XYZ file of C-alpha atoms in Angstrom:
632
model
C 107.413 163.657 124.047
C 111.115 163.995 125.047
C 114.247 163.351 122.830
C 115.091 159.895 124.138
C 111.486 158.603 123.490
C 111.581 159.830 119.873
C 114.959 158.166 119.275
C 113.524 154.937 120.865
C 110.605 154.982 118.421
C 112.826 155.595 115.489
C 115.148 152.757 116.399
C 112.254 150.377 116.893
C 110.822 151.427 113.405
C 114.216 151.000 111.807
C 114.623 147.443 113.325
C 111.119 146.447 112.119
C 111.792 147.769 108.710
C 115.166 146.122 108.580
C 113.897 142.810 109.777
C 110.931 142.851 107.266
C 113.512 143.511 104.443
C 115.926 140.925 105.601
C 113.159 138.199 106.101
C 111.394 138.605 102.680
C 112.019 136.066 100.263
C 114.328 136.599 97.158
C 112.936 136.810 93.551
C 114.038 133.365 93.037
C 112.190 132.064 96.005
C 109.116 133.880 95.158
C 109.291 132.576 91.561
C 109.879 128.981 92.858
C 106.785 129.371 95.224
C 104.671 130.559 92.516
C 105.662 127.743 90.262
C 104.971 125.188 93.041
C 101.525 126.724 93.575
C 100.897 126.634 89.901
C 101.844 122.962 89.634
C 99.610 122.080 92.672
C 96.778 123.985 91.128
C 97.343 122.049 87.865
C 97.426 118.725 89.469
C 94.277 119.508 91.503
C 92.498 120.645 88.269
C 93.673 117.564 86.366
C 92.471 115.442 89.243
C 89.037 117.131 89.291
C 88.756 116.719 85.614
C 89.574 113.123 85.718
C 86.993 112.525 88.497
C 84.316 114.268 86.439
C 85.230 112.379 83.400
C 85.230 109.046 85.450
C 81.847 109.847 86.789
C 80.515 110.684 83.344
C 81.807 107.489 81.802
C 80.247 105.474 84.614
C 76.997 107.333 84.128
C 77.117 106.598 80.307
C 78.044 102.938 81.057
C 75.254 102.565 83.462
C 72.681 103.943 80.990
C 74.045 101.804 78.161
C 73.797 98.776 80.446
C 70.234 99.752 81.402
C 69.337 100.124 77.711
C 70.536 96.676 77.128
C 69.047 95.115 80.093
C 65.388 94.501 79.223
C 64.419 94.153 82.903
C 65.993 97.490 83.897
C 63.749 100.358 85.242
C 62.558 102.495 82.357
C 64.292 100.364 79.815
C 61.767 101.386 77.052
C 62.021 105.063 78.015
C 65.816 105.401 77.744
C 65.855 105.248 73.972
C 63.410 106.481 71.372
C 63.017 109.209 68.729
C 62.411 112.666 70.040
C 59.036 114.199 69.281
C 58.187 117.850 69.584
C 54.663 119.013 70.713
C 53.581 122.527 70.287
C 50.904 124.251 72.419
C 49.786 127.617 71.356
C 47.277 130.296 71.734
C 47.037 134.010 70.561
C 49.806 135.011 73.086
C 52.383 132.253 73.170
C 53.778 129.277 71.328
C 55.421 126.605 73.545
C 57.377 123.780 72.126
C 57.664 120.638 74.489
C 60.144 117.819 73.807
C 59.338 114.243 74.491
C 62.902 113.985 75.752
C 62.364 115.182 79.303
C 58.829 116.246 78.790
C 59.544 119.886 79.391
C 59.169 123.114 77.500
C 62.268 123.506 75.367
C 61.256 126.616 73.451
C 59.016 129.567 74.470
C 57.874 132.352 71.883
C 56.013 135.320 73.068
C 53.751 136.712 70.147
C 52.872 140.319 69.406
C 56.246 141.800 70.659
C 58.966 142.740 68.338
C 62.376 141.370 68.641
C 64.582 144.521 68.655
C 67.716 142.418 68.077
C 66.724 140.114 65.181
C 63.853 142.042 63.743
C 61.294 139.169 64.326
C 57.684 139.982 65.082
C 57.928 137.718 68.109
C 60.267 137.324 71.144
C 62.068 133.963 71.652
C 62.404 133.758 75.455
C 64.619 130.589 75.169
C 65.196 127.543 73.193
C 66.749 124.130 73.884
C 70.300 125.472 73.597
C 69.640 128.106 76.371
C 67.398 126.411 78.879
C 66.868 123.028 80.759
C 64.642 121.664 83.347
C 65.129 118.451 85.288
C 63.178 116.629 87.917
C 65.140 114.133 90.048
C 63.556 111.406 92.173
C 65.809 109.699 94.677
C 64.792 105.982 94.554
C 66.408 103.327 96.764
C 68.728 101.973 94.175
C 69.310 104.762 91.796
C 68.255 108.375 91.047
C 65.696 108.940 88.253
C 66.162 111.912 86.201
C 63.406 113.022 83.866
C 65.936 114.613 81.440
C 67.226 111.083 80.512
C 63.725 109.699 79.657
C 61.791 109.674 76.580
C 57.964 110.203 77.248
C 55.191 109.189 74.977
C 52.708 111.961 74.194
C 48.985 111.508 74.195
C 45.822 113.552 74.491
C 47.452 116.112 72.194
C 45.594 119.435 71.300
C 46.649 122.938 70.855
C 46.302 123.497 74.642
C 46.910 119.981 76.204
C 49.365 117.136 76.075
C 50.096 114.188 78.574
C 53.466 112.640 78.619
C 54.034 109.200 79.945
C 57.351 107.399 80.721
C 56.968 103.697 81.229
C 59.058 102.030 84.031
C 57.625 98.566 83.650
C 54.372 96.696 84.255
C 52.071 99.205 85.918
C 54.824 101.652 86.687
C 55.051 105.259 85.077
C 55.723 108.807 85.450
C 53.073 111.159 84.000
C 53.224 114.838 83.223
C 50.004 116.602 82.263
C 50.090 119.966 80.590
C 47.310 122.512 80.119
C 47.892 125.842 78.318
C 45.425 128.650 79.396
C 44.173 131.533 77.199
C 47.149 133.719 77.741
C 50.632 133.184 79.138
C 50.070 130.542 81.958
C 50.855 126.884 81.508
C 49.644 124.369 84.169
C 51.379 120.995 84.931
C 50.682 117.999 87.095
C 53.606 115.692 87.874
C 52.558 112.232 89.295
C 54.078 108.662 89.602
C 52.064 105.504 89.459
C 52.878 102.019 90.912
C 56.411 102.949 91.971
C 55.897 103.411 95.783
C 58.038 100.499 96.677
C 60.964 101.923 94.838
C 61.290 104.763 97.299
C 62.308 104.939 101.047
C 59.354 105.244 103.350
C 60.305 108.788 104.464
C 60.635 110.067 100.822
C 58.426 113.180 100.357
C 60.384 115.508 98.046
C 61.977 115.614 94.612
C 64.682 117.819 93.297
C 64.093 120.614 90.642
C 67.060 121.832 88.708
C 66.327 124.757 86.313
C 68.783 126.398 84.145
C 68.489 129.257 81.639
C 70.710 131.716 79.808
C 68.750 135.059 79.762
C 68.893 136.425 76.220
C 69.347 140.055 75.285
C 66.138 141.306 73.812
C 66.789 145.148 73.768
C 69.325 147.452 71.857
C 70.914 148.706 74.973
C 72.935 145.905 76.630
C 74.057 147.821 79.685
C 70.695 149.305 80.514
C 68.784 146.045 79.992
C 71.246 144.300 82.148
C 70.501 146.442 85.123
C 66.951 145.206 85.106
C 67.637 141.407 84.459
C 67.473 139.636 87.803
C 66.834 136.281 89.257
C 63.740 137.098 91.361
C 61.878 134.847 93.849
C 58.801 135.111 96.199
C 58.837 134.094 99.818
C 56.003 132.046 101.051
C 55.403 134.267 104.000
C 55.162 137.373 101.616
C 57.536 139.706 99.836
C 59.934 139.279 96.869
C 63.698 139.429 96.656
C 66.387 139.089 93.979
C 70.006 138.295 93.420
C 72.289 141.377 92.851
C 72.177 142.214 89.065
C 75.734 143.448 89.040
C 77.700 140.853 90.746
C 78.101 137.109 90.323
C 76.143 134.864 92.683
C 76.745 131.168 92.790
C 74.405 128.791 94.824
C 73.222 131.485 97.197
C 71.403 129.710 99.898
C 67.768 131.011 100.254
C 66.883 129.912 103.751
C 63.024 130.492 103.522
C 60.518 128.528 101.577
C 59.451 130.258 98.328
C 56.342 130.136 96.007
C 58.064 130.963 92.792
C 61.265 131.695 90.981
C 61.519 133.967 87.887
C 64.347 134.248 85.378
C 63.655 137.866 84.433
C 65.062 140.270 81.999
C 63.922 144.034 81.610
C 60.650 143.317 79.952
C 59.914 139.517 79.878
C 60.127 136.688 82.312
C 60.015 132.912 82.652
C 58.521 132.031 86.012
C 58.044 128.584 87.789
C 55.400 128.495 90.473
C 54.980 125.521 92.979
C 51.693 124.635 94.462
C 53.291 122.944 97.579
C 56.192 125.549 97.625
C 59.807 125.059 97.159
C 61.564 124.024 100.397
C 64.123 125.683 102.605
C 67.632 126.251 101.405
C 67.070 126.556 97.658
C 70.361 127.418 95.843
C 70.163 130.373 93.291
C 72.846 131.305 90.730
C 73.216 134.539 88.723
C 76.209 135.055 86.520
C 76.508 138.246 84.275
C 77.494 137.582 80.708
C 79.851 139.682 78.437
C 78.654 142.395 76.232
C 78.245 140.978 72.635
C 77.523 137.356 73.675
C 73.943 137.871 73.052
C 73.044 137.075 76.785
C 72.644 139.033 79.902
C 72.835 136.585 82.757
C 73.248 132.881 83.232
C 70.539 131.736 85.772
C 70.214 128.387 87.716
C 67.775 127.358 90.510
C 68.294 124.241 92.562
C 65.220 123.474 94.712
C 63.317 120.788 96.410
C 59.421 120.495 96.281
C 56.606 118.013 97.256
C 56.420 114.514 95.930
C 53.872 111.756 96.782
C 55.430 108.398 95.965
C 52.053 106.740 96.184
C 50.809 108.862 93.299
C 47.584 109.877 95.139
C 48.534 113.581 95.078
C 50.308 115.022 92.158
C 52.907 117.827 92.343
C 51.421 120.781 90.578
C 53.199 123.621 88.828
C 52.328 126.782 86.966
C 54.677 128.287 84.325
C 54.508 131.933 83.150
C 56.160 132.848 79.956
C 55.420 136.505 79.205
C 55.757 140.254 79.568
C 56.440 142.155 82.719
C 53.282 144.188 82.620
C 51.932 145.230 86.052
C 48.256 144.990 85.176
C 48.616 141.862 83.090
C 50.511 140.094 86.022
C 47.769 140.967 88.365
C 45.200 139.364 86.007
C 47.157 136.290 85.138
C 47.779 135.612 88.815
C 44.232 135.110 89.302
C 44.258 132.171 86.731
C 46.405 130.201 89.190
C 44.532 127.327 90.921
C 46.787 127.410 93.992
C 44.851 130.056 95.994
C 48.004 131.898 96.946
C 48.778 135.607 97.079
C 51.682 135.226 94.702
C 52.365 139.131 94.180
C 53.639 138.426 90.625
C 53.238 142.106 89.795
C 56.440 142.666 91.929
C 58.293 141.496 88.758
C 57.734 145.075 87.753
C 60.048 146.762 90.121
C 58.646 150.132 91.428
C 61.272 151.048 93.955
C 61.670 151.270 97.656
C 58.462 151.476 99.757
C 57.903 155.300 99.657
C 58.537 155.414 95.867
C 56.674 152.084 95.243
C 53.615 153.763 96.976
C 53.888 156.717 94.656
C 54.050 154.555 91.534
C 51.600 152.007 92.757
C 48.800 154.235 93.778
C 49.421 157.340 91.511
C 51.703 156.899 88.441
C 50.315 153.607 87.255
C 46.564 154.730 87.493
C 47.449 158.012 85.703
C 49.585 156.223 83.112
C 46.814 153.642 82.444
C 44.269 156.403 81.946
C 46.300 158.666 79.658
C 47.737 155.897 77.590
C 44.151 155.150 76.481
C 43.964 158.526 74.929
C 47.500 159.599 73.852
C 50.642 158.386 72.506
C 53.490 157.440 75.066
C 55.510 160.660 74.478
C 52.412 162.799 75.009
C 51.563 160.701 78.137
C 55.011 161.495 79.594
C 54.545 165.242 79.071
C 50.951 165.144 80.549
C 52.251 163.156 83.590
C 54.919 165.883 84.064
C 52.397 168.660 83.734
C 50.080 167.007 86.244
C 52.853 166.592 88.728
C 53.814 170.226 88.323
C 50.205 171.339 88.890
C 49.915 169.175 91.932
C 53.172 170.535 93.519
C 52.823 174.258 92.262
C 51.125 175.649 95.463
C 54.101 174.245 97.603
C 56.601 175.380 95.029
C 55.147 178.835 94.921
C 55.044 179.121 98.716
C 58.723 178.087 98.745
C 59.619 180.641 96.088
C 57.826 183.350 97.989
C 59.930 182.504 101.164
C 63.055 182.895 99.032
C 61.709 186.190 97.574
C 61.167 187.377 101.080
C 64.716 186.511 102.061
C 66.034 188.381 98.811
C 64.207 191.795 99.567
C 65.353 191.560 103.229
C 68.927 191.208 102.210
C 69.921 194.863 102.697
C 68.399 194.808 106.223
C 70.199 191.635 107.087
C 73.418 192.947 105.979
C 72.955 196.021 108.112
C 71.801 194.055 111.166
C 74.945 191.784 110.987
C 77.547 194.293 109.770
C 79.267 194.294 113.181
C 79.756 190.536 113.281
C 82.562 190.125 110.756
C 85.132 188.156 112.866
C 85.045 184.245 112.813
C 84.346 184.082 116.508
C 81.169 186.230 116.043
C 79.455 183.713 113.711
C 77.023 182.687 116.458
C 75.965 186.153 117.153
C 75.653 186.770 113.528
C 73.327 183.759 112.933
C 71.166 185.104 116.115
C 70.879 188.498 114.528
C 69.847 187.018 111.209
C 67.287 184.680 112.918
C 66.040 187.665 114.824
C 65.242 189.664 111.724
C 63.711 186.645 110.027
C 61.452 186.117 113.049
C 60.380 189.815 113.076
C 59.405 189.699 109.445
C 57.888 186.150 109.613
C 60.327 184.522 107.189
C 61.427 180.771 107.238
C 65.011 180.492 105.920
C 64.611 176.746 105.239
C 61.486 177.149 103.041
C 63.716 177.586 99.965
C 64.730 173.957 100.184
C 61.179 172.744 99.828
C 61.169 172.498 95.955
C 63.956 170.006 95.925
C 62.452 168.000 98.755
C 59.216 167.911 96.882
C 60.625 166.812 93.597
C 63.191 164.244 94.731
C 60.633 161.514 95.781
C 58.845 162.013 92.548
C 62.085 162.006 90.387
C 63.138 158.799 92.116
C 59.722 157.302 91.616
C 59.818 157.965 88.003
C 63.406 156.738 87.770
C 62.062 153.305 88.897
C 58.789 153.363 86.770
C 59.769 154.505 83.415
C 62.567 151.831 82.664
C 60.104 149.193 83.764
C 57.106 150.274 81.776
C 56.779 147.787 78.978
C 54.163 150.105 77.311
C 57.013 152.453 76.171
C 58.728 149.584 74.444
C 58.889 150.175 70.664
C 56.917 153.344 70.910
C 58.363 156.236 69.016
C 57.971 159.981 69.607
C 59.547 162.886 67.732
C 63.131 161.720 66.998
C 63.047 158.913 69.476
C 62.458 155.535 67.714
C 62.070 153.582 70.883
C 61.309 155.275 74.248
C 62.465 152.298 76.183
C 66.103 152.541 75.013
C 68.721 155.249 74.184
C 68.395 157.505 71.159
C 71.728 157.846 69.573
C 72.650 161.041 67.907
C 76.127 159.740 67.239
C 77.474 156.056 67.341
C 80.812 154.415 66.931
C 82.080 150.821 67.012
C 84.592 150.762 70.075
C 83.360 150.938 73.502
C 84.753 154.033 75.427
C 85.030 153.786 79.286
C 82.289 155.645 81.115
C 80.772 156.871 77.642
C 80.083 153.720 75.848
C 79.655 153.465 72.072
C 77.092 156.337 71.384
C 75.806 159.759 72.468
C 72.213 159.960 73.432
C 70.394 163.241 72.452
C 67.745 163.195 75.167
C 70.541 162.777 77.713
C 72.270 165.766 76.329
C 69.089 167.698 76.551
C 68.471 166.668 80.013
C 71.976 167.725 81.205
C 71.622 171.134 79.462
C 68.359 171.583 81.160
C 69.973 170.643 84.461
C 72.686 173.245 83.922
C 70.020 175.906 83.124
C 67.919 175.007 86.190
C 71.100 174.862 88.481
C 72.091 178.413 87.231
C 68.694 179.746 88.025
C 68.616 178.013 91.472
C 72.157 179.211 92.416
C 71.283 182.835 91.304
C 68.205 182.934 93.423
C 70.089 181.637 96.412
C 72.938 184.115 95.729
C 70.454 186.954 95.837
C 69.460 186.229 99.300
C 72.736 185.550 100.877
C 74.462 187.838 103.257
C 78.156 188.656 103.838
C 80.496 185.740 103.603
C 77.689 183.378 102.677
C 78.090 184.285 98.975
C 81.766 183.360 99.018
C 81.050 180.075 100.691
C 78.528 179.303 97.989
C 81.234 179.337 95.194
C 82.269 175.684 96.123
C 78.474 174.719 95.975
C 78.128 176.360 92.615
C 80.949 174.406 91.188
C 79.392 171.095 92.443
C 75.998 172.081 91.036
C 77.497 172.711 87.664
C 79.480 169.535 87.718
C 76.551 167.375 88.650
C 75.061 167.471 84.963
C 78.418 166.149 83.806
C 78.231 163.201 86.153
C 74.504 162.769 85.101
C 75.646 162.615 81.549
C 77.990 159.586 82.068
C 75.347 157.985 84.256
C 72.347 158.402 81.874
C 73.892 158.100 78.425
C 72.875 154.481 78.478
C 69.445 155.052 79.982
C 66.080 155.007 78.057
C 65.218 158.004 76.068
C 61.838 158.033 77.824
C 63.341 158.696 81.220
C 65.799 161.237 79.912
C 62.980 162.947 78.120
C 60.892 163.009 81.305
C 63.767 164.603 83.222
C 64.200 167.102 80.372
C 60.547 168.229 80.393
C 60.488 168.170 84.111
C 63.448 170.548 84.340
C 62.164 172.725 81.548
C 58.866 173.199 83.264
C 60.547 173.812 86.546
C 62.751 176.600 85.066
C 59.697 177.959 83.291
C 57.817 178.135 86.711
C 60.753 179.700 88.457
C 61.177 182.386 85.708
C 57.423 183.154 85.616
C 57.326 183.572 89.393
C 60.393 185.800 89.429
C 58.872 187.996 86.632
C 55.533 188.269 88.428
C 56.948 189.152 91.897
C 56.913 192.760 92.728
C 59.819 193.100 95.147
C 58.610 196.607 96.351
C 55.289 195.397 97.172
C 56.665 192.377 98.920
C 59.002 194.411 101.010
C 56.069 196.793 101.878
C 54.121 193.827 103.146
C 57.057 192.574 105.345
C 57.591 196.104 106.693
C 53.991 196.244 107.811
C 54.386 192.855 109.399
C 57.545 194.046 111.261
C 55.912 197.007 112.614
C 53.181 194.796 114.087
C 55.625 192.409 115.522
C 58.125 195.225 116.731
C 56.483 195.889 120.102
C 54.856 192.413 120.395
C 57.642 189.637 120.507
C 54.897 187.115 121.303
C 53.700 187.352 117.693
C 56.869 185.906 116.371
C 56.196 182.424 115.356
C 57.392 179.746 112.994
C 60.702 178.020 112.482
C 62.894 181.170 112.598
C 61.565 182.149 115.953
C 62.114 178.646 117.437
C 65.612 178.674 115.983
C 66.419 182.036 117.486
C 65.119 180.896 120.903
C 67.328 177.741 120.713
C 70.265 179.628 119.537
C 69.743 182.204 122.469
C 69.524 179.208 124.876
C 72.839 177.860 123.610
C 74.554 181.119 123.738
C 73.495 181.390 127.406
C 74.631 177.937 128.129
C 77.997 178.721 126.533
C 78.347 181.921 128.588
C 77.787 180.020 131.772
C 80.357 177.479 130.761
C 82.890 180.059 129.990
C 82.307 181.662 133.366
C 82.659 178.369 135.122
C 86.035 177.760 133.411
C 87.128 181.256 134.309
C 86.397 180.538 137.942
C 88.304 177.334 137.834
C 91.467 178.936 136.451
C 91.337 181.568 139.090
C 91.160 178.820 141.806
């Protein structure tokens, strides 16, 4: 680039900068624009508020007029005294209100409330939750939340609610509570076919709920509180638990929607599905509010205006227990594969397979015999026993590289220059091949353990069996175990120090130190210097884990601590029981057998050496071709 071109670019840049500076508005103009925008927003907000108030007043006026008009539809159902009907069994207690004929309070028995100290869980009450069915008639919309229903056929497990709309016209809701957590409901209308358009085949369902905080650790519990739904053609999905989602459009038909917290859920299931384009909302709540999320589901489902076929629903108010959900699903009369056990999140496909077909079976078996803390220890031991042959094989590969280190250094001593790195690698691979050693086998322990670690990361926080279970100093394995607490929230740290998290991080440092020492013993030349950065990263990782896992459950941190402790113990034992002199003698004997017979070289090292030799030959030919071109 010549001098004139550079000057030209500089001048253009100066002109652009000067024009931008000259054309930008003054502070007074910016302030005036901001004030104007604020006034416009205020006017807009005032207009929206006035419109809402007008609509509300019109609705109240219409309702008052209907109450006064003895000929109005549902005249007798618009004003009455509210009656509460309680359906109960050994597992749940449901309070249904005659105003709207829906469940307004759900109590789950036999589970302790960790926030208020009660011996039951209040999933929601009338202040937190609302459910409304809206029927679009020709002249007006009929909302069940505005109607007073008359209860009949009342027992501990049944009730029938009827709202009279006039002679021979009514809306009927029939409820039947099963033996555990499932409530069945039939919704039908009688004698009202003429009030609807001929093509009417659906009604609107609007369900709202504020998900209560049930556990001590708000942040940890909030991670597992999700609005979850099941697609009719199979599979579940959920709204992001960390971000606000308002009226997200669900394009596919769904069987059920669940307002879920970490260990308990309220689920609504439709026999005839919820139609396309349901709108789902999940809004995270502030810490200290007593709530985790604000949920809302706006859906459409089947309605028969003739009353011949009722709309049917199942409601589940209960714990997120994998085996229980499998059992309860069979009680549904809809004949669908609802996959309700998916409410217990087991991770991505690979990790879900590990948890679904291994962890759950072992956990169920061991939990019948031992306490939950012992179960976690035994699961860890079992996993270590299963992976031990592969871990030992990997360690022996690393040990072979360690005892061969002097020979590798001698074989690569002449390749000290940066441009000789390819030859150095070829020489090292050649030595590994002669002795039958694979340099990548040392990575196997981490590759083996990572899927198991991640699988347990998904399983333990969702295992309701750990809830309220104590072990050693841990009062509740499902939440953190504070060794020190304070009132104010510190960024990244929170308001406590978890003892099991500290133990986990200390064990991680110990295990990292042993691993890095083992790798350093087998490195040649400059590799040891290059590993210093990796060492710092490995030592900083426990610090990162501390800030991540301080809020996590003591059961999960305890599992990781025990797992790392046993891993370190296995590595230490293998190191003490490995005779380096005997191992080197075995390798020397193998080397003599391979020395005059290159065809015996096998394994990854041999293949890698052949590949590198091929690359070197190609590079040599390329250099020769470039040299010829330069001469021409």
